[in-house]
Structure formats: C-alpha cells, structure tokens
Coordinates of C-alpha atoms in Angstrom, one line a residue:
M1 CA -60.6 18.4 0.1
I2 CA -57.5 21.2 -0.3
K3 CA -59.4 22.0 -3.6
R4 CA -62.3 23.7 -1.6
F5 CA -59.9 24.5 0.7
L6 CA -57.9 26.8 -2.0
K7 CA -61.2 28.2 -3.4
F8 CA -61.3 32.1 -2.0
T9 CA -64.5 32.8 -2.3
G10 CA -67.4 34.4 0.7
I11 CA -66.0 35.0 4.1
R12 CA -62.2 33.5 3.7
K13 CA -61.9 35.8 0.7
K14 CA -63.6 38.9 2.5
L15 CA -60.9 38.2 5.3
I16 CA -58.6 37.8 3.1
I17 CA -58.8 41.0 1.3
Y18 CA -59.0 42.6 4.6
Y19 CA -55.8 41.2 5.9
L20 CA -53.8 41.9 2.3
I21 CA -55.2 45.6 2.5
I22 CA -54.0 46.0 6.0
T23 CA -50.5 44.5 5.3
I24 CA -49.8 46.6 1.7
L25 CA -51.0 49.3 4.1
F26 CA -49.1 49.0 6.7
G27 CA -46.1 47.6 4.6
L28 CA -45.8 50.8 2.4
V29 CA -45.7 52.7 5.7
S30 CA -42.5 50.8 6.6
G31 CA -41.2 50.9 3.2
F32 CA -41.3 54.7 3.3
S33 CA -39.5 55.4 6.8
Y34 CA -36.8 52.5 6.3
Y35 CA -36.3 54.2 2.8
N36 CA -35.7 57.8 3.8
A37 CA -34.1 56.5 6.4
K38 CA -31.9 54.8 4.7
L39 CA -31.5 57.9 2.5
V40 CA -30.4 59.8 5.9
L41 CA -27.3 57.0 6.4
I42 CA -26.2 57.5 3.1
K43 CA -26.0 61.4 3.3
L44 CA -23.9 61.4 6.5
E45 CA -21.8 58.7 5.5
S46 CA -20.5 60.4 2.8
I47 CA -19.5 63.3 5.1
I48 CA -17.7 60.7 7.4
T49 CA -16.2 59.0 4.4
D50 CA -14.1 62.2 3.5
Y51 CA -13.2 62.9 6.7
V52 CA -11.6 58.9 7.8
Y53 CA -10.2 59.7 4.5
L54 CA -8.1 63.3 4.6
N55 CA -7.2 62.1 8.3
D56 CA -5.5 58.5 7.1
L57 CA -3.5 60.2 4.6
N58 CA -2.4 63.5 7.3
N59 CA -2.0 60.2 9.1
D60 CA 0.3 58.2 6.3
V61 CA 2.0 61.5 5.7
N62 CA 3.2 62.0 9.4
S63 CA 4.7 58.4 8.9
L64 CA 6.7 58.9 6.2
M65 CA 8.4 61.8 7.3
L66 CA 9.2 59.6 11.6
S67 CA 10.8 56.5 9.7
V68 CA 13.1 59.2 7.4
E69 CA 14.0 60.8 10.0
R70 CA 14.3 57.4 12.4
Y71 CA 16.3 56.5 9.5
L72 CA 18.4 59.1 8.7
T73 CA 19.6 59.4 12.5
T74 CA 20.1 55.0 13.2
R75 CA 20.5 53.9 9.3
S76 CA 18.6 51.1 10.7
S77 CA 17.5 48.4 8.4
D78 CA 13.6 48.2 10.8
A79 CA 13.9 51.6 10.1
L80 CA 15.0 51.1 6.4
L81 CA 12.1 48.5 6.2
N82 CA 9.3 51.6 7.5
Y83 CA 10.1 53.5 6.2
Y84 CA 9.3 52.1 2.2
T85 CA 6.1 50.5 3.9
C86 CA 4.5 54.0 4.5
Y87 CA 6.1 55.0 1.4
N88 CA 4.6 52.3 -0.6
K89 CA 1.2 52.8 1.0
L90 CA 1.1 56.5 0.4
Q91 CA 2.2 56.1 -2.8
E92 CA -1.2 53.4 -3.8
K93 CA -2.9 57.2 -2.3
S94 CA -1.3 59.2 -4.1
M95 CA -2.0 56.9 -7.6
S96 CA -5.4 56.7 -6.3
I97 CA -6.2 60.7 -6.3
S98 CA -7.6 62.0 -10.4
R99 CA -4.7 64.7 -11.8
E100 CA -8.1 64.9 -14.7
V101 CA -9.3 68.8 -15.1
V102 CA -11.5 69.9 -12.9
Y103 CA -13.8 73.2 -11.4
D104 CA -14.3 72.0 -8.4
I105 CA -11.9 73.7 -5.5
D106 CA -11.8 71.0 -3.1
K107 CA -11.1 68.4 -6.1
I108 CA -8.5 70.7 -7.0
M109 CA -6.9 71.3 -4.0
L110 CA -7.3 66.7 -3.3
K111 CA -4.8 66.9 -6.8
D112 CA -2.4 69.8 -5.5
I113 CA -1.9 67.1 -2.7
G114 CA -1.7 64.3 -5.1
F115 CA 1.1 66.1 -6.7
M116 CA 3.2 67.3 -3.5
I117 CA 3.1 63.5 -2.6
D118 CA 4.0 62.5 -5.4
E119 CA 7.3 65.2 -5.0
L120 CA 7.5 64.3 -1.5
L121 CA 8.1 60.9 -1.9
D122 CA 10.3 61.5 -4.6
K123 CA 12.3 64.0 -2.6
T124 CA 12.5 60.8 0.6
D125 CA 13.6 59.0 -1.5
K126 CA 16.6 61.2 -2.7
A127 CA 17.4 62.0 0.9
V128 CA 17.2 57.7 1.7
N129 CA 19.4 57.3 -1.2
A130 CA 21.9 59.8 -0.5
K131 CA 22.0 58.7 3.4
R132 CA 22.4 55.4 2.1
G133 CA 25.1 55.9 0.0
R134 CA 26.9 58.5 2.5
I135 CA 26.3 61.9 0.6
S136 CA 25.6 64.1 4.4
N137 CA 24.5 67.3 2.4
E138 CA 22.5 66.0 -0.5
Y139 CA 20.2 63.8 2.3
I140 CA 20.3 67.0 4.9
S141 CA 19.1 69.5 1.9
Y142 CA 16.3 66.8 0.5
Y143 CA 15.2 65.8 3.7
R144 CA 14.4 69.5 4.6
R145 CA 12.9 69.8 1.8
S146 CA 10.4 66.9 2.9
N147 CA 10.0 69.0 5.2
E148 CA 8.5 71.7 3.8
I149 CA 6.3 69.6 1.2
S150 CA 4.9 67.5 4.4
E151 CA 4.2 70.8 6.0
Y152 CA 2.5 72.7 2.9
I153 CA 0.4 68.7 2.8
K154 CA -0.5 69.3 6.4
F155 CA -1.5 72.7 5.3
Y156 CA -3.6 71.6 2.2
I157 CA -5.3 68.8 4.4
N158 CA -6.3 71.2 7.3
E159 CA -8.0 73.7 4.7
L160 CA -9.6 70.9 2.8
L161 CA -10.8 69.5 6.5
N162 CA -11.8 73.0 7.0
S163 CA -13.5 73.3 3.2
K164 CA -15.4 69.6 4.1
L165 CA -16.4 70.3 7.7
Q166 CA -18.5 73.7 6.6
K167 CA -20.2 72.1 3.6
G168 CA -21.0 68.9 6.0
S169 CA -22.5 70.9 8.3
E170 CA -24.3 72.4 5.8
K171 CA -25.3 69.4 4.7
Y172 CA -26.2 67.9 8.4
V173 CA -28.3 70.9 9.0
S174 CA -30.5 70.5 5.6
T175 CA -30.7 66.8 6.7
T176 CA -31.5 66.9 10.0
R177 CA -34.4 70.2 8.9
N178 CA -35.5 67.4 6.0
M179 CA -36.0 64.9 8.6
N180 CA -38.3 66.8 10.9
Y181 CA -40.8 67.6 8.2
I182 CA -40.1 63.2 6.9
S183 CA -41.1 62.6 10.6
Y184 CA -44.2 64.4 10.6
F185 CA -45.2 63.7 7.5
N186 CA -44.3 59.1 8.9
L187 CA -46.2 60.6 12.2
F188 CA -49.1 61.6 9.4
L189 CA -48.6 58.3 7.0
I190 CA -48.9 56.1 10.6
I191 CA -52.0 57.6 11.8
L192 CA -53.5 58.1 8.4
S193 CA -52.6 54.1 8.4
T194 CA -54.5 53.6 11.5
L195 CA -57.7 55.4 10.8
I196 CA -58.0 53.6 7.6
S197 CA -57.0 49.8 9.2
I198 CA -60.2 51.0 11.9
F199 CA -61.9 52.3 9.9
L200 CA -62.1 48.9 7.7
A201 CA -62.0 46.4 11.0
L202 CA -65.2 48.1 11.7
F203 CA -67.0 48.0 8.2
F204 CA -65.7 44.3 7.3
T205 CA -66.8 43.3 11.7
Y206 CA -70.1 45.1 11.0
K207 CA -70.2 42.9 7.2
L208 CA -69.6 39.6 8.7
A209 CA -71.5 40.0 12.3
K210 CA -74.8 41.9 10.7
P211 CA -76.5 38.4 9.6
I212 CA -74.5 36.2 12.4
I213 CA -76.6 39.2 14.6
E214 CA -79.6 38.4 13.0
L215 CA -78.9 35.0 13.1
S216 CA -78.1 35.0 16.8
N217 CA -81.1 36.6 17.9
S218 CA -83.5 34.3 16.3
A219 CA -82.0 31.5 17.4
E220 CA -82.0 33.2 20.7
R221 CA -85.7 33.5 20.8
I222 CA -86.3 29.6 19.9
S223 CA -83.6 28.6 23.3
K224 CA -86.6 30.9 24.6
G225 CA -89.1 28.6 23.4
D226 CA -90.9 31.2 20.6
Y227 CA -90.8 28.5 17.9
N228 CA -93.0 30.9 16.2
I229 CA -90.8 32.9 14.1
Q230 CA -90.3 33.7 10.7
P231 CA -87.9 32.7 8.7
V232 CA -84.3 34.5 8.2
K233 CA -84.2 36.2 5.1
I234 CA -80.4 37.1 4.7
E235 CA -78.5 37.3 1.6
T236 CA -75.1 37.4 2.2
N237 CA -73.8 35.5 -0.8
D238 CA -71.1 33.1 1.0
E239 CA -71.3 30.9 3.8
I240 CA -73.7 32.2 5.7
D241 CA -76.1 31.7 3.7
I242 CA -75.6 27.6 3.3
L243 CA -75.9 28.4 7.5
I244 CA -79.1 30.9 7.4
K245 CA -80.5 28.0 5.3
A246 CA -79.8 24.6 7.7
F247 CA -81.3 26.9 10.6
N248 CA -84.6 27.6 9.3
K249 CA -84.8 24.2 8.0
M250 CA -83.6 22.8 11.9
V251 CA -86.3 25.0 12.6
V252 CA -89.0 23.3 11.2
N253 CA -87.7 19.9 11.7
I254 CA -87.0 20.0 15.1
K255 CA -89.6 21.6 17.0
R256 CA -90.3 18.5 18.7
H257 CA -86.9 17.3 20.1
I258 CA -85.2 21.2 20.7
E259 CA -84.6 21.1 24.5
E260 CA -83.2 18.0 24.3
I261 CA -80.3 19.3 21.6
K262 CA -80.1 22.9 23.7
G263 CA -79.6 20.8 26.5
Q264 CA -76.2 18.5 24.7
A265 CA -75.3 21.8 22.8
E266 CA -75.2 24.0 25.9
I267 CA -73.2 20.3 27.4
E268 CA -71.0 20.7 25.1
K269 CA -70.5 24.5 24.7
K270 CA -69.5 24.8 28.5
L271 CA -66.9 21.7 28.2
K272 CA -65.2 23.2 25.0
E273 CA -64.9 26.5 27.0
Q274 CA -63.6 25.3 30.0
E275 CA -61.2 23.4 27.6
M276 CA -59.9 26.3 25.8
Q277 CA -59.3 28.8 29.1
N278 CA -57.6 25.5 30.4
L279 CA -55.0 25.2 27.3
K280 CA -55.3 29.0 27.6
M281 CA -54.2 29.2 31.5
K282 CA -51.9 27.3 30.6
S283 CA -49.8 28.5 27.6
L284 CA -50.1 32.2 29.4
L285 CA -49.0 30.1 32.5
K286 CA -46.1 29.6 30.3
D287 CA -45.4 32.5 28.5
A288 CA -45.3 34.6 31.6
E289 CA -42.5 32.2 33.2
L290 CA -40.2 32.4 30.7
K291 CA -41.1 36.3 30.0
S292 CA -40.2 36.4 33.3
L293 CA -36.6 35.1 32.9
Q294 CA -35.8 37.1 29.5
S295 CA -35.9 40.9 29.4
Q296 CA -34.4 43.4 26.2
I297 CA -30.7 44.6 26.7
N298 CA -29.8 47.1 28.7
P299 CA -30.5 50.3 26.6
H300 CA -27.0 51.5 29.1
F301 CA -25.0 48.8 28.4
L302 CA -26.0 48.7 24.7
F303 CA -25.5 52.6 24.0
N304 CA -21.9 52.2 26.5
T305 CA -21.4 49.0 24.3
L306 CA -21.6 50.7 20.8
N307 CA -20.1 54.0 21.7
A308 CA -17.0 51.9 22.2
A309 CA -17.6 49.9 19.0
S310 CA -17.4 53.6 17.8
Q311 CA -14.7 55.1 19.3
L312 CA -12.7 52.0 18.3
S313 CA -13.6 52.6 14.3
M314 CA -12.8 56.8 14.6
M315 CA -8.8 55.4 16.1
G316 CA -8.4 53.3 13.1
G317 CA -8.5 50.1 14.3
A318 CA -10.7 48.3 12.3
N319 CA -9.2 44.7 13.1
R320 CA -10.5 45.8 17.1
A321 CA -13.7 46.8 15.9
S322 CA -14.5 44.1 13.9
E323 CA -13.6 41.9 16.8
F324 CA -15.4 44.1 19.2
I325 CA -18.8 44.2 16.9
Q326 CA -18.1 40.3 16.6
S327 CA -18.3 39.7 20.6
V328 CA -21.0 41.8 21.8
A329 CA -23.0 40.3 18.7
E330 CA -22.2 37.2 20.4
L331 CA -22.9 38.4 23.4
F332 CA -26.5 39.6 21.8
R333 CA -27.5 36.3 19.6
Y334 CA -26.4 34.4 23.5
N335 CA -28.6 36.2 25.3
L336 CA -31.6 35.8 23.1
R337 CA -31.9 32.1 23.1
K338 CA -34.4 29.9 24.8
L339 CA -33.7 30.3 27.7
E340 CA -35.7 26.4 28.5
K341 CA -33.3 24.5 26.8
P342 CA -30.1 24.3 28.4
V343 CA -26.3 24.4 27.4
S344 CA -23.5 23.3 27.6
L345 CA -20.7 24.4 30.3
R346 CA -18.1 25.3 27.6
D347 CA -20.8 27.6 25.4
E348 CA -21.8 29.7 28.9
I349 CA -17.9 30.5 29.6
N350 CA -17.5 31.0 26.1
Y351 CA -20.7 33.8 26.4
V352 CA -19.2 35.3 30.1
K353 CA -15.5 35.6 27.9
N354 CA -17.5 37.9 25.6
Y355 CA -19.1 39.5 28.3
M356 CA -15.8 40.1 30.1
Y357 CA -14.5 41.4 26.7
I358 CA -16.7 44.0 26.1
L359 CA -15.8 45.5 29.5
K360 CA -12.2 45.1 28.9
T361 CA -12.3 46.8 25.5
R362 CA -14.1 49.7 27.5
F363 CA -12.2 50.0 30.4
G364 CA -8.6 48.8 29.8
D365 CA -6.0 48.4 32.7
K366 CA -9.5 48.9 35.3
I367 CA -10.3 45.3 34.9
S368 CA -8.6 42.6 34.9
F369 CA -10.1 38.9 34.0
Y370 CA -8.0 35.6 34.5
T371 CA -9.5 32.1 34.3
N372 CA -8.0 28.5 35.4
I373 CA -10.2 26.1 33.9
D374 CA -11.1 22.1 34.3
E375 CA -11.9 21.1 29.5
T376 CA -13.0 17.9 31.6
V377 CA -15.4 18.7 32.2
L378 CA -16.8 21.7 30.0
D379 CA -19.4 19.3 28.6
I380 CA -21.3 19.4 30.7
K381 CA -25.3 20.9 31.0
I382 CA -26.3 23.7 32.7
P383 CA -28.9 26.3 32.7
C384 CA -28.5 29.3 30.0
I385 CA -27.1 32.5 31.3
I386 CA -26.3 32.1 34.7
I387 CA -22.5 32.7 35.2
Q388 CA -22.5 36.1 33.1
P389 CA -24.5 37.7 35.8
I390 CA -22.7 36.6 38.2
V391 CA -19.6 38.0 37.0
E392 CA -21.5 41.1 36.2
N393 CA -23.0 41.3 39.5
S394 CA -19.2 41.4 40.9
Y395 CA -18.6 44.2 38.4
I396 CA -21.5 46.1 38.8
H397 CA -21.3 45.6 42.9
G398 CA -17.7 45.0 43.7
L399 CA -15.6 46.8 41.5
E400 CA -17.4 49.2 40.0
D401 CA -16.8 52.0 42.3
L402 CA -13.4 50.5 43.4
E403 CA -10.3 53.1 43.2
R404 CA -8.2 50.3 42.1
N405 CA -7.4 48.2 39.3
G406 CA -10.4 45.0 40.1
E407 CA -9.9 41.8 39.0
I408 CA -12.0 38.8 38.2
H409 CA -11.4 35.3 38.7
L410 CA -12.9 32.8 37.3
N411 CA -11.9 29.0 37.5
V412 CA -13.6 25.5 37.1
K413 CA -12.7 22.4 39.0
R414 CA -13.8 19.3 39.6
K415 CA -14.5 18.1 42.9
D416 CA -15.8 14.1 44.3
N417 CA -19.2 14.2 42.8
K418 CA -19.3 18.1 42.2
V419 CA -18.1 20.7 39.6
L420 CA -17.1 23.9 41.1
I421 CA -17.6 27.0 39.8
E422 CA -15.9 30.5 40.9
I423 CA -16.2 34.1 40.2
I424 CA -13.7 35.6 42.4
D425 CA -13.0 39.7 42.7
N426 CA -11.0 42.3 44.7
G427 CA -13.7 44.6 45.3
I428 CA -15.8 46.3 47.6
G429 CA -17.2 43.1 49.5
I430 CA -20.9 42.0 50.5
K431 CA -22.3 42.2 54.6
K432 CA -23.6 39.0 55.9
D433 CA -27.0 40.8 55.7
D434 CA -26.8 41.0 52.3
I435 CA -25.5 37.9 51.4
D436 CA -28.6 36.7 53.5
K437 CA -31.0 38.4 51.8
I438 CA -29.3 37.0 48.5
L439 CA -29.3 34.0 49.0
Y440 CA -33.0 33.5 50.8
D441 CA -35.3 36.8 50.8
K442 CA -36.8 36.5 47.4
S443 CA -38.4 39.9 47.6
S444 CA -35.5 41.5 47.7
K445 CA -34.1 44.0 44.2
S446 CA -30.9 45.2 43.0
S447 CA -30.5 48.8 42.8
K448 CA -28.6 48.5 39.1
K449 CA -30.4 46.6 36.1
H450 CA -28.4 43.8 34.1
V451 CA -27.0 43.3 30.8
T452 CA -29.7 40.1 30.6
G453 CA -32.2 41.3 33.1
I454 CA -31.1 38.4 35.0
G455 CA -30.4 38.5 38.3
M456 CA -29.0 36.1 41.2
H457 CA -32.1 35.1 42.6
N458 CA -33.4 33.7 39.2
V459 CA -29.4 32.1 38.9
I460 CA -30.2 31.0 42.2
N461 CA -33.6 29.9 41.5
R462 CA -33.2 28.1 37.5
L463 CA -30.6 25.7 39.5
K464 CA -32.5 24.7 41.5
L465 CA -35.5 23.5 39.4
F466 CA -32.9 21.9 37.2
F467 CA -30.8 19.8 39.3
N468 CA -34.1 19.7 41.3
I469 CA -32.3 20.8 44.9
S470 CA -34.2 22.4 47.7
D471 CA -31.5 23.5 49.7
V472 CA -29.3 26.1 48.5
E473 CA -26.6 26.2 49.9
E474 CA -26.2 22.6 47.7
I475 CA -26.7 24.2 44.8
I476 CA -24.6 28.1 45.7
E477 CA -22.5 29.1 49.0
I478 CA -20.9 33.0 48.8
E479 CA -18.4 34.3 50.8
S480 CA -16.9 38.3 51.4
K481 CA -15.3 40.2 53.5
I482 CA -15.6 44.3 53.4
G483 CA -12.8 45.6 51.8
I484 CA -11.4 42.2 50.2
G485 CA -12.9 40.8 48.2
T486 CA -16.0 38.6 47.2
K487 CA -16.1 34.8 46.4
V488 CA -19.4 33.2 44.8
T489 CA -18.9 29.2 44.5
L490 CA -21.8 27.0 42.2
K491 CA -22.1 23.6 42.7
I492 CA -23.3 21.7 39.2
P493 CA -23.6 18.2 40.1
Y494 CA -21.9 16.1 37.9
Y495 CA -22.8 12.6 36.8
E496 CA -19.6 10.5 34.4
D497 CA -22.6 8.3 33.0
V498 CA -26.0 10.7 32.4
I499 CA -25.8 13.4 30.1
L500 CA -27.7 16.0 31.4
V501 CA -31.0 16.7 28.9

C-alpha cells in the first residue's frame, strides 16, 4: 500500500508536476523580491551607521570636556571617576580608527580626528594631573588647549557629517531610483507568474478533465436509459484508463440491474453530499466565530509604536529600545494566540502591563499606571484578552483628549466567591445612556479602533459564554461621573476546588 502511494504515476504525477512548477515559480519571484528588499536595507543601514558613529563620537568628546571642567572646578572624586570613564571610552574609539595611509578624503578626515583625539586625551590628562598637583598655571593652560582641540574635533566631525550626508543623499536617491525599477520589474514578474499559473491551471485541468467529461457524458446517457452506446476509447496512461475499462465492462455486465444500482448510487451520493455540507457548515461557523473575535493589529497603533522604538534607538537608548521592542513583541505574540484557549489571570495582567509600558514610553508622564494585585488569585483561568480592551477603552475614550495628566488603576481582589478586577481612570467620564449602550445595545460600535480589534461588547459576550452567565450585571459593572472618571469592575467567579479548563 505504501509503495503504491509513493509511486508517482498517473494523475498523482501530473498533479505533483503542476504544483511543483507553481511553487518553484512563486518561490523564485518571492526570493527575488526578498533579495532586493534585503539589498536596500543593507544600503540604508550603511548610511545610518556612519551618522550614529560620528554622533556618538561627538557626544563622547563633549562628555569628556564636561567631566574635565567639572573636576577642575570642584576636584570631586565623582567628577574624576566620570572623567576616567569618558577617557577610556574615547580612547577605545580612537584606537579603533585606522591610521593607515589612504587617499579617500573622508577616511583622511577620520584619521585626523583620531590623531586629534589622542592629543585631546593627552592634554586633558595633563590638565587633570596638574590640578591634582595643584599647579594652577599648567592645568589652566592644558585645559585651554584641550578646549581648542575639542573644537577642532567637532569642526572635523561636522564637516565629515556633512560629507556623509551629501554622499548618503546621493546614495539614497540612487537607491530610490533603483527601487522604482525593481518595483516595476517585480510587478512584471508577478503578472507573468500569475498568467503562467492560470495557463498551467487551465492546461492541466483540460488534460485531466477531458476524459472524465467524456466518460461522464457516456454515464449520463446510460443513466437516461440509453444503453446503445459505443465503448469509450480514450488513452490517458493513468488511472483514468482503468476507470474507462471498468466502465465499459460495467455497461456490458449490469444493463439488467442498472436502475437498481442507479437508485442506490443516487441515495448514497445525496447522503455523502449532505454529510459534507454539514461538515463544511460547522467548519465555516467555527471559523467565522474565531475570525470575528480576532483581527489584525491596528496599523495606526503599529506605526506609532514602531516610530517610538525608532526614536528610542536614535537617542542612543539601546537598553530602553531593546526593552521596548521586547514588550511590543510580547504584546503581538499574546494577541496572536488562539482566543478559544483560556489563560491565567497572571498572564492577562502581564499582557496589560506590556501594553501600558508601550503607552507610557510613547506618552511619558501624561499617563500614570498603578496596580494593586492580590497574588493569591492570579492562577484562575479566564478568557484571553479581556482586561486590555477595557484598559485601552479607558485611555482612548477617557484620557486621550484629557488636558491634565491621566491615571489608570488596575486593582485585583477577592470578595467572597468573586474575583473583582477593577479598571479605574480619572478621565472625562461616560454618560448614563452610553453606559447602557455598552452593556445592553449589541449594535453600538466604537468610533475608534482598538489595537486587537476586540471591543467591550466582545469582552462582555465572551465572559458570559465562558462562565455561563446570562445576566450582564452579574459579570460587569460600570460606574462613571462626568469630569471625574470611570470605574469598570469585572466579576469573575472564584472556585477554590475547581480548575477551569
């Protein structure tokens, strides 16, 4: 049986050839697009790397001069320690600059900067030693000379930056022009691949379907009671040949019993079609339910988040940028998990903290986030993504347009046989009619799209289904005062001896 399956002959061989051609064709197009995109990224990265390096070098020179000046004026040990830190850092960068003979103007300027840094380090070191030896005339002289050298270094760095900018602009224009050509060529390849795929699909479909159509026509005539048909004579060199021979034998051998067989076949066919239809319907309903609960990341939120990460990176905060991007990755990973699987309250709170960390990174002190969590209830199971949409709702509708600084409080506590999850903000508040629409009006929609695509109605409905609670007031409570703020309380059933799955 296994050998017969692995033997690529007949229809199986034709289908495999067709799918291999299509897969290879689109794989080549995708690989070409990926290669060109990677090439562009490498070119752009080389432009940015030079800017970042020169900017860091300029900052290090400024830091060194500030630490020298601070030590010369205060003689504090902290200033001296800071000076040696800056000294060692700048010395390492100076040593990494090549001193070989070159003929490129930019490399010559960078080499000159390296020599000037060596001289700057020497003069500042002499100024510090003179200060430690209380030789006032010498340290003042060395300090002045250090200032002059640092100004020369900054001038050279600025000139080099301008040169890099000019060349980077030319490279960017060239890259953009090439990308336009590549885009048109990619479009041409996609259209060509699509046309070839359509042609192959039609060709293979015709070759496979033609004998089946003729065979089905003969079968149709027999089904109408016309047994005076000529034997089907088509050679395909595949499994259809066997089918044709069997069909011709069937016509000869079962003319007397064709009506009975036809009736049984029709009944069996209808039953199978009905069974397949039912299975398809169940699959479609399940798929529709899941897709209605989970949508793509809001592009506006994604753009602002990536822009914030870019700003953190440009300002030199590599650790903060790394932590920020890690939080974004955790947020997206959590959002893409299957919604039908329950999660622990601990995971849900960590997801909210990641989301608030991203907001605080973007908006700073404009938003404050406080938590008061009862650690003993964090292992209970709840539906996925039910707290974050409410926290986001507090920000979008309560705090986003607020002139004063906003606050969001997340409190988790146990009360009798309930776990109360409170989301409190000091925003603009919600009118009583709007609260009623949130709780009872299924047709109301938010005017602002959420990050996850999951809104308040979705949260309420999933909580009701998950805990089998029909009364909305038993699962959620909303209190609000206009101009003061809003408090949303989720009431989660707590079972000490039962683990929800």
